[in-house]
Tab-separated table of C-alpha atoms in Angstrom:
chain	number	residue	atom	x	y	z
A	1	UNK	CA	32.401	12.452	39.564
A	2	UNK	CA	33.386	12.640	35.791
A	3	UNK	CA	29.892	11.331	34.020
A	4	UNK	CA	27.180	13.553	35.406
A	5	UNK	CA	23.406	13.065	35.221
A	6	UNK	CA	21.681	16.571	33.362
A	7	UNK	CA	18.005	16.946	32.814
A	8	UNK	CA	16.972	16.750	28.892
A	9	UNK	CA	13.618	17.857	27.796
A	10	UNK	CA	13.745	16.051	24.553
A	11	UNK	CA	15.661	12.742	25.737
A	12	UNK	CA	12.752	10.198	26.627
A	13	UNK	CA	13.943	8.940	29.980
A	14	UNK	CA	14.087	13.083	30.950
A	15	UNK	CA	17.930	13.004	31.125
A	16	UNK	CA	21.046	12.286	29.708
A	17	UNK	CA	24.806	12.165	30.788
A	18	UNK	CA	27.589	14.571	30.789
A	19	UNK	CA	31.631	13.558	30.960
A	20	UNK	CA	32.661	16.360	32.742
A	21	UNK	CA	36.771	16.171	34.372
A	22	UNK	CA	39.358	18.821	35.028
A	23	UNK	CA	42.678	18.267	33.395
A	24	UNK	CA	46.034	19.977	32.626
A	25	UNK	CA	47.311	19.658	28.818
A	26	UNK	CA	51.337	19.382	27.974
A	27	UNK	CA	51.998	22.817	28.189
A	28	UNK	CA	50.747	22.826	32.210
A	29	UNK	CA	47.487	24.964	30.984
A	30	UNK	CA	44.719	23.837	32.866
A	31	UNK	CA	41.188	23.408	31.589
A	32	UNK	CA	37.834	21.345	31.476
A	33	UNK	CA	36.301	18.889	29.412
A	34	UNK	CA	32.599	18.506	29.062
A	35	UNK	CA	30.938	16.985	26.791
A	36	UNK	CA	27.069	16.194	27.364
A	37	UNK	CA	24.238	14.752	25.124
A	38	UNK	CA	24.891	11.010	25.913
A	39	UNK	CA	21.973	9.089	26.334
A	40	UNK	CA	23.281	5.926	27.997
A	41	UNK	CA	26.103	5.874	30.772
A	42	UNK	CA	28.238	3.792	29.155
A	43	UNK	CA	28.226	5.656	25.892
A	44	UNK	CA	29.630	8.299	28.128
A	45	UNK	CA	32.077	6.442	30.491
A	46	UNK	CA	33.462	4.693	26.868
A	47	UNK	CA	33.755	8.958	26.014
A	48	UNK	CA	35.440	9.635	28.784
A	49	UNK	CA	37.939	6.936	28.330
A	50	UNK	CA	39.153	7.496	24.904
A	51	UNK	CA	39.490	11.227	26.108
A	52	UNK	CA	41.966	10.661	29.082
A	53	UNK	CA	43.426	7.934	26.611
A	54	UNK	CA	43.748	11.037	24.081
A	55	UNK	CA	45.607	13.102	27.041
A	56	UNK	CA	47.801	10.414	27.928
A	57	UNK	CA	48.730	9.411	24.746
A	58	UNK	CA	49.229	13.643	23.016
A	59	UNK	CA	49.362	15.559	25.977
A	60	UNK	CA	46.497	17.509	25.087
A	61	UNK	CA	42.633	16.809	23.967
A	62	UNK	CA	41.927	18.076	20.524
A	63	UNK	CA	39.009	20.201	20.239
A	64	UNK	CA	35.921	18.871	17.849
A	65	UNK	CA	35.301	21.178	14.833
A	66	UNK	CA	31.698	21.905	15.240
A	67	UNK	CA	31.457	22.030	11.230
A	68	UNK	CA	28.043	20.373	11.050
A	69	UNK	CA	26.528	18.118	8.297
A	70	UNK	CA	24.363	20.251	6.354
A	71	UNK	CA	27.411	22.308	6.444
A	72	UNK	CA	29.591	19.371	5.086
A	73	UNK	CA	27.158	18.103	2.610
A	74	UNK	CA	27.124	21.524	0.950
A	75	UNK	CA	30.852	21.585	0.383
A	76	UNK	CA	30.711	17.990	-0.527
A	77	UNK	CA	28.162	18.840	-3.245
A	78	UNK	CA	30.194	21.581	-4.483
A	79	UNK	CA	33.089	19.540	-5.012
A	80	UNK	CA	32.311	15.940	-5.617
A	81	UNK	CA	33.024	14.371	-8.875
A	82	UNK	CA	30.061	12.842	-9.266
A	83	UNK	CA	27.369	12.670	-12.415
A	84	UNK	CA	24.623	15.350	-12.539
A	85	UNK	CA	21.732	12.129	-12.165
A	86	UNK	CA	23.490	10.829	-9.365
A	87	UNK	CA	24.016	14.060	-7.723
A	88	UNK	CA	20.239	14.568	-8.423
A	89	UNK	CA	18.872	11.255	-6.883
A	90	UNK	CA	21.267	12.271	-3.576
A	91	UNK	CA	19.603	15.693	-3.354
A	92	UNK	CA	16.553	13.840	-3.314
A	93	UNK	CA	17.945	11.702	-0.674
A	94	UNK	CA	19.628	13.974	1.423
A	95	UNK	CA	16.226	16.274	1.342
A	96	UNK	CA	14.055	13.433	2.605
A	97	UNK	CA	16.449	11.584	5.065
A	98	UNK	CA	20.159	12.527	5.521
A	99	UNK	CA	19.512	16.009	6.403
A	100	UNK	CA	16.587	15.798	8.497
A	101	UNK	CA	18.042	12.753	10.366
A	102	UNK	CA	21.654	14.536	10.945
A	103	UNK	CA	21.741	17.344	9.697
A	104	UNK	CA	22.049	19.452	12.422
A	105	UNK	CA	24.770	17.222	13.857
A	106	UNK	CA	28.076	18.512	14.047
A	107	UNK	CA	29.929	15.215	11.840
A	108	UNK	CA	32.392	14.758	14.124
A	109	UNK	CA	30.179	13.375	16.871
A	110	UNK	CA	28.569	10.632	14.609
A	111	UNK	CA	28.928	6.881	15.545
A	112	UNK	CA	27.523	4.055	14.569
A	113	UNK	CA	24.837	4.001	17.735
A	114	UNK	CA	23.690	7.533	17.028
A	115	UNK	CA	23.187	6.601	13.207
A	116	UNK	CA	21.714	2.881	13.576
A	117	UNK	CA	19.121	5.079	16.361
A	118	UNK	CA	18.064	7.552	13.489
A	119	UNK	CA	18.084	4.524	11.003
A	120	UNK	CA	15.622	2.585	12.665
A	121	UNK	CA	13.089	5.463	12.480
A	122	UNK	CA	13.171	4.966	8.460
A	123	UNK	CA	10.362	2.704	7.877
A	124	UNK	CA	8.701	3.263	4.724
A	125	UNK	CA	12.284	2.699	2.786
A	126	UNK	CA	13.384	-0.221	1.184
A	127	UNK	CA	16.218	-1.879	1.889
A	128	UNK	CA	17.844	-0.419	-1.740
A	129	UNK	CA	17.000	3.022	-0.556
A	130	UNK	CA	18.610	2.413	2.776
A	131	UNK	CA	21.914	1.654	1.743
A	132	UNK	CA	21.456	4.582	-0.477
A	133	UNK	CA	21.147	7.189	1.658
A	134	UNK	CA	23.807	5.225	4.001
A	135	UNK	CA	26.639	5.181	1.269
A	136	UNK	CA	25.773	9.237	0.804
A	137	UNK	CA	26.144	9.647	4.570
A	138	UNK	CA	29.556	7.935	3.896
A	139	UNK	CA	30.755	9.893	1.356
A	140	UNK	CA	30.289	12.777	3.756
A	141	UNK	CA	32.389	11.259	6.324
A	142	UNK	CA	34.885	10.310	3.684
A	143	UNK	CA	34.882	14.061	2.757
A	144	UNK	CA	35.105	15.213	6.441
A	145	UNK	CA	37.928	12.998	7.258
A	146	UNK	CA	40.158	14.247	3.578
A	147	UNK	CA	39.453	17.850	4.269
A	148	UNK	CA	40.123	17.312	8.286
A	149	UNK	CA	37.141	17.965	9.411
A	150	UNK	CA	37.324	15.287	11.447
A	151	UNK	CA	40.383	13.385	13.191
A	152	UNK	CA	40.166	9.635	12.363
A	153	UNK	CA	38.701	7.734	9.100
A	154	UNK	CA	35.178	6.480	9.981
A	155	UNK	CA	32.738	4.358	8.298
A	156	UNK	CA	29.695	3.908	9.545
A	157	UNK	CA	28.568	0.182	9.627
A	158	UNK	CA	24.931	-0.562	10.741
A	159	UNK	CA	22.243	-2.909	10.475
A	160	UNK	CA	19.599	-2.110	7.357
A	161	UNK	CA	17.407	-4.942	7.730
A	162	UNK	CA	17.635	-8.031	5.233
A	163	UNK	CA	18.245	-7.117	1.641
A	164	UNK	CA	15.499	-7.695	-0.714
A	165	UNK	CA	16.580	-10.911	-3.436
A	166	UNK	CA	17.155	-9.248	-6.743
A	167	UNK	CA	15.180	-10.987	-9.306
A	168	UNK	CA	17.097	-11.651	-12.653
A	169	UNK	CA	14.124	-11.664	-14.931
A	170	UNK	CA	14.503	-11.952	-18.354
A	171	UNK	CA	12.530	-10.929	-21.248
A	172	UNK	CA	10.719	-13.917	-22.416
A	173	UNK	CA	10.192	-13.782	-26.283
A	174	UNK	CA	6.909	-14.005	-27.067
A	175	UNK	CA	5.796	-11.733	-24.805
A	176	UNK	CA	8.893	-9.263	-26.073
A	177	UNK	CA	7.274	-10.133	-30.011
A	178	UNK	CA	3.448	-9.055	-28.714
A	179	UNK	CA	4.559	-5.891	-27.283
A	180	UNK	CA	6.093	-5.005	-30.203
A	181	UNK	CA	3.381	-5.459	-32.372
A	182	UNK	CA	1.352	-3.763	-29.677
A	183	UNK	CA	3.223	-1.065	-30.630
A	184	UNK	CA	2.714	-1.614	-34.378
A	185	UNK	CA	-1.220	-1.158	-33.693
A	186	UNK	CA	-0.901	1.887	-31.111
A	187	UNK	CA	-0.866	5.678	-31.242
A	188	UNK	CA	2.556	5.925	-29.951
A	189	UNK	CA	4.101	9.169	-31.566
A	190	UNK	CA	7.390	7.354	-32.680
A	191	UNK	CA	6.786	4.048	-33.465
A	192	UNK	CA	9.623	3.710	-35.952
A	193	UNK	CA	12.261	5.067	-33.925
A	194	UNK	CA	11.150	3.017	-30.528
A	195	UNK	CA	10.475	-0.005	-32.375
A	196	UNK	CA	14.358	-0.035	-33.377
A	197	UNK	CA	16.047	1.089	-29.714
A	198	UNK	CA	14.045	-1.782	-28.811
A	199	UNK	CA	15.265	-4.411	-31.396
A	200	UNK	CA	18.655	-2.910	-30.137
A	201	UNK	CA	18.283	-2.901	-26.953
A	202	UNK	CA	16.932	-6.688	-26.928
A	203	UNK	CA	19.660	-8.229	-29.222
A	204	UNK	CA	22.704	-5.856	-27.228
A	205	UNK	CA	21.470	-5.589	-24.178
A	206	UNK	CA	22.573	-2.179	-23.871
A	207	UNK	CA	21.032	0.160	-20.820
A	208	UNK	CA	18.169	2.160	-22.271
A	209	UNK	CA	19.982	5.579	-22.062
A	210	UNK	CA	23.007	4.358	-23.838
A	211	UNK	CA	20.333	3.390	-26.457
A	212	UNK	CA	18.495	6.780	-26.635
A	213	UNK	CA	21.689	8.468	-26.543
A	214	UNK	CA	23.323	6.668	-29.798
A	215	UNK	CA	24.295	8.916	-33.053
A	216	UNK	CA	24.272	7.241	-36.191
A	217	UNK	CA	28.105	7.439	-36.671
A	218	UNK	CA	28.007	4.957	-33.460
A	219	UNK	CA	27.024	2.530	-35.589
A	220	UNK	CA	30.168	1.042	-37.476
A	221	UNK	CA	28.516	-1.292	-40.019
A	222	UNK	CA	32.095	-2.335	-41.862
A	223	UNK	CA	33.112	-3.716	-38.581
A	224	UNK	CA	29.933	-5.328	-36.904
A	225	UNK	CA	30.252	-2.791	-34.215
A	226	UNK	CA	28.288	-0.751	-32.015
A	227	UNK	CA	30.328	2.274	-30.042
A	228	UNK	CA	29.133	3.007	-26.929
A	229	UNK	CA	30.833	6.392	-25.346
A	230	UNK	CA	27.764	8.150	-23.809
A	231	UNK	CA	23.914	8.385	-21.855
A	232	UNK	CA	21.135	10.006	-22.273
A	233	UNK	CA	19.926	11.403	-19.138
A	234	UNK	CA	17.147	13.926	-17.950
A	235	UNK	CA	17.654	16.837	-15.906
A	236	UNK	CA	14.762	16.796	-13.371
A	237	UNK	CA	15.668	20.182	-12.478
A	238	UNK	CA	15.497	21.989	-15.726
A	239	UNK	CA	13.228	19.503	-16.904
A	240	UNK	CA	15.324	18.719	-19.915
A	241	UNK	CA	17.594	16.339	-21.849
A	242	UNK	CA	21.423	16.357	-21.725
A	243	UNK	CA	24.212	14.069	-22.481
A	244	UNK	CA	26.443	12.195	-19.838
A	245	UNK	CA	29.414	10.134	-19.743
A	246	UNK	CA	28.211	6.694	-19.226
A	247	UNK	CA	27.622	4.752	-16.022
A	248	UNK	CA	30.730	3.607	-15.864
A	249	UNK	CA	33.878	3.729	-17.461
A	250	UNK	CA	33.785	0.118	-18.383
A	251	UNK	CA	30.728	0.960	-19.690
A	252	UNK	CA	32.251	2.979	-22.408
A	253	UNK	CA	33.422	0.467	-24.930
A	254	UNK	CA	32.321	-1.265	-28.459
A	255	UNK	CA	30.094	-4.613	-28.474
A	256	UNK	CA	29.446	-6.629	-31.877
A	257	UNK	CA	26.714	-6.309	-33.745
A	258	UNK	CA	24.303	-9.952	-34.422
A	259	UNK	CA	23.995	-10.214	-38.118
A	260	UNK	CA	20.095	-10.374	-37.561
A	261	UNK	CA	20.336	-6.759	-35.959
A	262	UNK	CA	22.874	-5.555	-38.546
A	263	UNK	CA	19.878	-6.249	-41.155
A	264	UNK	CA	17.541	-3.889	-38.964
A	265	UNK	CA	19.818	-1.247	-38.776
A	266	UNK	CA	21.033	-1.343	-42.200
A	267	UNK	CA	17.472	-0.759	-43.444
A	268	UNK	CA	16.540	1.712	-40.623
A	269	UNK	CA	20.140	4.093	-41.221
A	270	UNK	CA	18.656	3.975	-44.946
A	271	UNK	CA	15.559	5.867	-44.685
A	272	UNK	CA	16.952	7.673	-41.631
A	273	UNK	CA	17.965	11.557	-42.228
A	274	UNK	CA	19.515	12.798	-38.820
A	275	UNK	CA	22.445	12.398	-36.907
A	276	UNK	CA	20.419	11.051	-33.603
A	277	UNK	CA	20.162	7.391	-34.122
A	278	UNK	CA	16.633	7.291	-32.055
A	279	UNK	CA	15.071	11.045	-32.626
A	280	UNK	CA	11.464	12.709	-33.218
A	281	UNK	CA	10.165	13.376	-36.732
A	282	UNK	CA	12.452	16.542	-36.460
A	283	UNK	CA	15.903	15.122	-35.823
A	284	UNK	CA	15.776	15.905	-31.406
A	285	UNK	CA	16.550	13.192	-28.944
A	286	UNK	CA	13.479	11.453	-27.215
A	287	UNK	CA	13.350	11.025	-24.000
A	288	UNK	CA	14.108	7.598	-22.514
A	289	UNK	CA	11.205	7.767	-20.292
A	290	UNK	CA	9.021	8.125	-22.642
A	291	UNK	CA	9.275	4.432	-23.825
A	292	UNK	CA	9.539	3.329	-20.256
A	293	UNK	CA	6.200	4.775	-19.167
A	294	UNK	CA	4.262	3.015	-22.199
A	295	UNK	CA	6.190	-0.331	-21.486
A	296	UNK	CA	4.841	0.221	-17.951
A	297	UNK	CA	1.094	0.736	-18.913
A	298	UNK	CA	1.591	-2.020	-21.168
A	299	UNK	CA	2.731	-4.481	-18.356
A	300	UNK	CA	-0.653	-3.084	-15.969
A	301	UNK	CA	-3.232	-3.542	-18.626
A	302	UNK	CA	-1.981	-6.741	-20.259
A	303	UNK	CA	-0.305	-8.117	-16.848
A	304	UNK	CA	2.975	-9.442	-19.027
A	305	UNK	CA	5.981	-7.231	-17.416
A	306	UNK	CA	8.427	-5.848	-19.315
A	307	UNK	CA	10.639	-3.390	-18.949
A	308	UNK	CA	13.939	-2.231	-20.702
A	309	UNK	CA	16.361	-3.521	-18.234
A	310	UNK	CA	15.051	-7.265	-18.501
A	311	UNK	CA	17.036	-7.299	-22.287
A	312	UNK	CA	19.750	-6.764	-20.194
A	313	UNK	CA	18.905	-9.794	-18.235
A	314	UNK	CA	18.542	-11.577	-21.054
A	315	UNK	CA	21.409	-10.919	-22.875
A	316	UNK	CA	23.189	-12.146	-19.332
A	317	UNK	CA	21.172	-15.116	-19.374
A	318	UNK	CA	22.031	-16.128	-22.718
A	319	UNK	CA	25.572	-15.939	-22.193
A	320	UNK	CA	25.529	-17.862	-18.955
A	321	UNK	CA	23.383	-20.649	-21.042
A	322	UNK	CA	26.209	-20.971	-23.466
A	323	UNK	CA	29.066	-21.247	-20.962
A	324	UNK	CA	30.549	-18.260	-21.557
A	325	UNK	CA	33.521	-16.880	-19.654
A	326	UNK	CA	32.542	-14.891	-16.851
A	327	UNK	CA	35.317	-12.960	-17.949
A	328	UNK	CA	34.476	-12.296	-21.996
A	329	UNK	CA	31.006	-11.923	-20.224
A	330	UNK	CA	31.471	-8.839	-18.130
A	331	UNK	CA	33.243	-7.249	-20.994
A	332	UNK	CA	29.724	-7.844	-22.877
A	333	UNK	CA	28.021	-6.730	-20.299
A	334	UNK	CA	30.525	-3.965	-19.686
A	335	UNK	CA	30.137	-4.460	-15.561
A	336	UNK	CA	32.883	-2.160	-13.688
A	337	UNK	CA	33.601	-5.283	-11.380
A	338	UNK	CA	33.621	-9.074	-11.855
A	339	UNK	CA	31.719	-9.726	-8.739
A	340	UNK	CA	28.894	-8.235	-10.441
A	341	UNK	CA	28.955	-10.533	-13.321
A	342	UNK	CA	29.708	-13.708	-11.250
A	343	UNK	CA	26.900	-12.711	-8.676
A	344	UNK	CA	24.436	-12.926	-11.997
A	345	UNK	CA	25.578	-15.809	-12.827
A	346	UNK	CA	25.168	-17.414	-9.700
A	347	UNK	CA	21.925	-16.603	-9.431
A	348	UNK	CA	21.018	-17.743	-12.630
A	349	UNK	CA	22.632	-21.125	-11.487
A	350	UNK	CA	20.230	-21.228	-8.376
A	351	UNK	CA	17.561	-21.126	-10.105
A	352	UNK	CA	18.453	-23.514	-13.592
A	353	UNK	CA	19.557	-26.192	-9.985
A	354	UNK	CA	16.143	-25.363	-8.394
A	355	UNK	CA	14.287	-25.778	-11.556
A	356	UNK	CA	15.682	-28.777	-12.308
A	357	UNK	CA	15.097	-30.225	-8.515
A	358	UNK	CA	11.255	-29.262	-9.159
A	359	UNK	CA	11.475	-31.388	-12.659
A	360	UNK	CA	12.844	-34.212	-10.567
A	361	UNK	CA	10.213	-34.250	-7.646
A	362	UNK	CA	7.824	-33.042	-10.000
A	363	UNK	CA	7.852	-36.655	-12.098
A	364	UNK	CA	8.180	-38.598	-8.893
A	365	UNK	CA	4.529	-36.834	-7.411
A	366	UNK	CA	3.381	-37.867	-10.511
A	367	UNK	CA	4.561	-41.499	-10.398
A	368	UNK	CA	3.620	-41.889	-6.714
A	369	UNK	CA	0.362	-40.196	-7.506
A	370	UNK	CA	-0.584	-43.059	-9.903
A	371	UNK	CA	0.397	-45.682	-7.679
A	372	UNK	CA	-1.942	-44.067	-4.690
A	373	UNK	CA	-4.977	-43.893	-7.428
């Protein structure tokens, strides 16, 4: 028989099965194939019949490079183009999940049963993180595959649970005008400075580190422009500040100035001595996060959330309210894909229909509750 039963400590049923079949390749050498590990019979009789498919088709079965992927993943890190944040958040990843789920596995015998098994043992992650660490197990196969590690292109394509609904939530003004003077009547260090990425950030919606990260000579006051070429991103490593390319290179780009801004920034660039648009008292960049972390304790003791990102939702918001082109829109917004602009705005539709359903039904109870009493 080909597919053999073998006894498995660590399988649960106490075994697993084997292919195991003589055969002689083109050149009238003759060998054995074995292959073992497989936990249901039909995962191995499937094996076994791509592998006398192989022989038919090439004469000869190719041997599996037993490169493994914690072996991959450090070649992959050495060489992948990717920004040091991003390459930061999948060390985190790959720390916590990838490796200890696969890393041991040589990359070649992944498949989509072995990886949804190891998936569904990931239970405290949400659905966000999921796909995360899913995409950076792709990128390894990717890799693989280009550097012939393994034989055939493969994508892994499993079940992650249902996604959680985004939320577009924008900031709502009066709550953005108390926080501000919140601010005015706090001890935060740099008032001035955070006071002004914020009037920024709320009339651009720029992304907070693309605030922090602006130089004054960004600012382009003849033409009503703001450039936008750069991040400003923290090194969790080194524990320390650096500058990146920005998310995107859509995101790199200029975006108009609102006359009502240009007035706050006129004034502000007047009494402002450094280069660093948003800086301490002694001309350094501040970090991003420190803004973020007193929005946050803002939102828990007053209850009213804010957060950066929701000017972003605003400024979305108030372009989908005036009709404009998804098109002019994502070049606001400076989104690397359409999709990502239209799936805003179809969200925002849902809820302006849903809202206005609730108006409708809303004045009806009403009406029918009158009758009734």
């Amino acid at each position: 028989m080909s597919i053999r039963k073998r006894p498995s400590k660590k399988a649960k049923k106490g075994y697993t099965f084997q292919v195991y079949f003589d055969y002689t390749n083109r050149y009238g050498i003759k060998s054995t194939y074995i292959k073992g590990g497989f936990i249901r019979k039909k995962d191995a009789e499937n094996h076994e019949s791509l592998k006398k498919a192989e022989l038919i088709n090439t004469g000869d079965i190719k041997k599996i490079n037993p490169i493994t992927v914690d072996e991959v993943y450090q070649l992959y890190k050495k060489s992948a183009p990717l920004k040091k944040s991003t390459m930061q958040m999948y060390d985190n990843k790959y720390k916590l999940y990838v490796g200890p789920l696969f890393g041991k596995y040589k990359i070649a015998l992944l498949d989509n049963y072995l990886i949804q098994q190891q998936f569904d043992t990931i239970t405290t992650l949400s659905y966000g993180s999921k796909d995360i660490v899913l995409k950076l197990l792709n990128n390894l196969l990717k890799y693989a595959y280009n550097n012939k590690f393994i034989q055939d292109e493969y994508k892994a394509k499993i079940f992650l649970g249902k996604p959680n609904p985004k939320k577009i939530e924008p900031i709502e003004d009066d709550v953005f005008f108390e926080y501000l003077e919140y601010i005015k009547n706090s001890r935060l260090i740099h008032k001035k400075t955070c006071t002004m990425a914020l009037w920024i950030g709320y009339y651009t919606g720029m992304r907070i580190g693309e605030v922090f990260a602006l130089n004054v000579n960004d600012i382009d006051l003849v033409n009503g422009v703001i450039h936008i070429n750069k991040t400003l991103e923290f090194d969790y490593e080194n524990k320390s500040l650096y500058i990146s390319n920005t998310k995107t290179f859509e995101s790199t780009g200029s975006i108009p100035i609102v006359d009502e801004l240009e007035v706050l920034l006129k004034d502000y660039i007047n009494d402002h001595q450094y280069s660093i648009l948003i800086s301490t008292d002694d001309g350094k960049y501040i970090k991003p996060g420190y803004l973020s972390s007193n929005m946050a304790t803002y939102s828990k003791r007053t209850g009213k959330h804010i957060h950066f990102h929701m000017f972003r939702h605003a400024m979305a918001s108030r372009l989908f309210e005036h009709d404009v082109n998804p098109k002019i829109a994502q070049r606001v917004l400076r989104h690397a894909k359409i999709e990502t602009t239209l799936s805003v705005y179809t969200h925002l539709k849902k809820d302006i229909e849903k809202e206005i359903i609730n108006d409708i039904f809303y004045n009806k109870s009403v009406k029918n509750l009158s009758k009734i009493n």
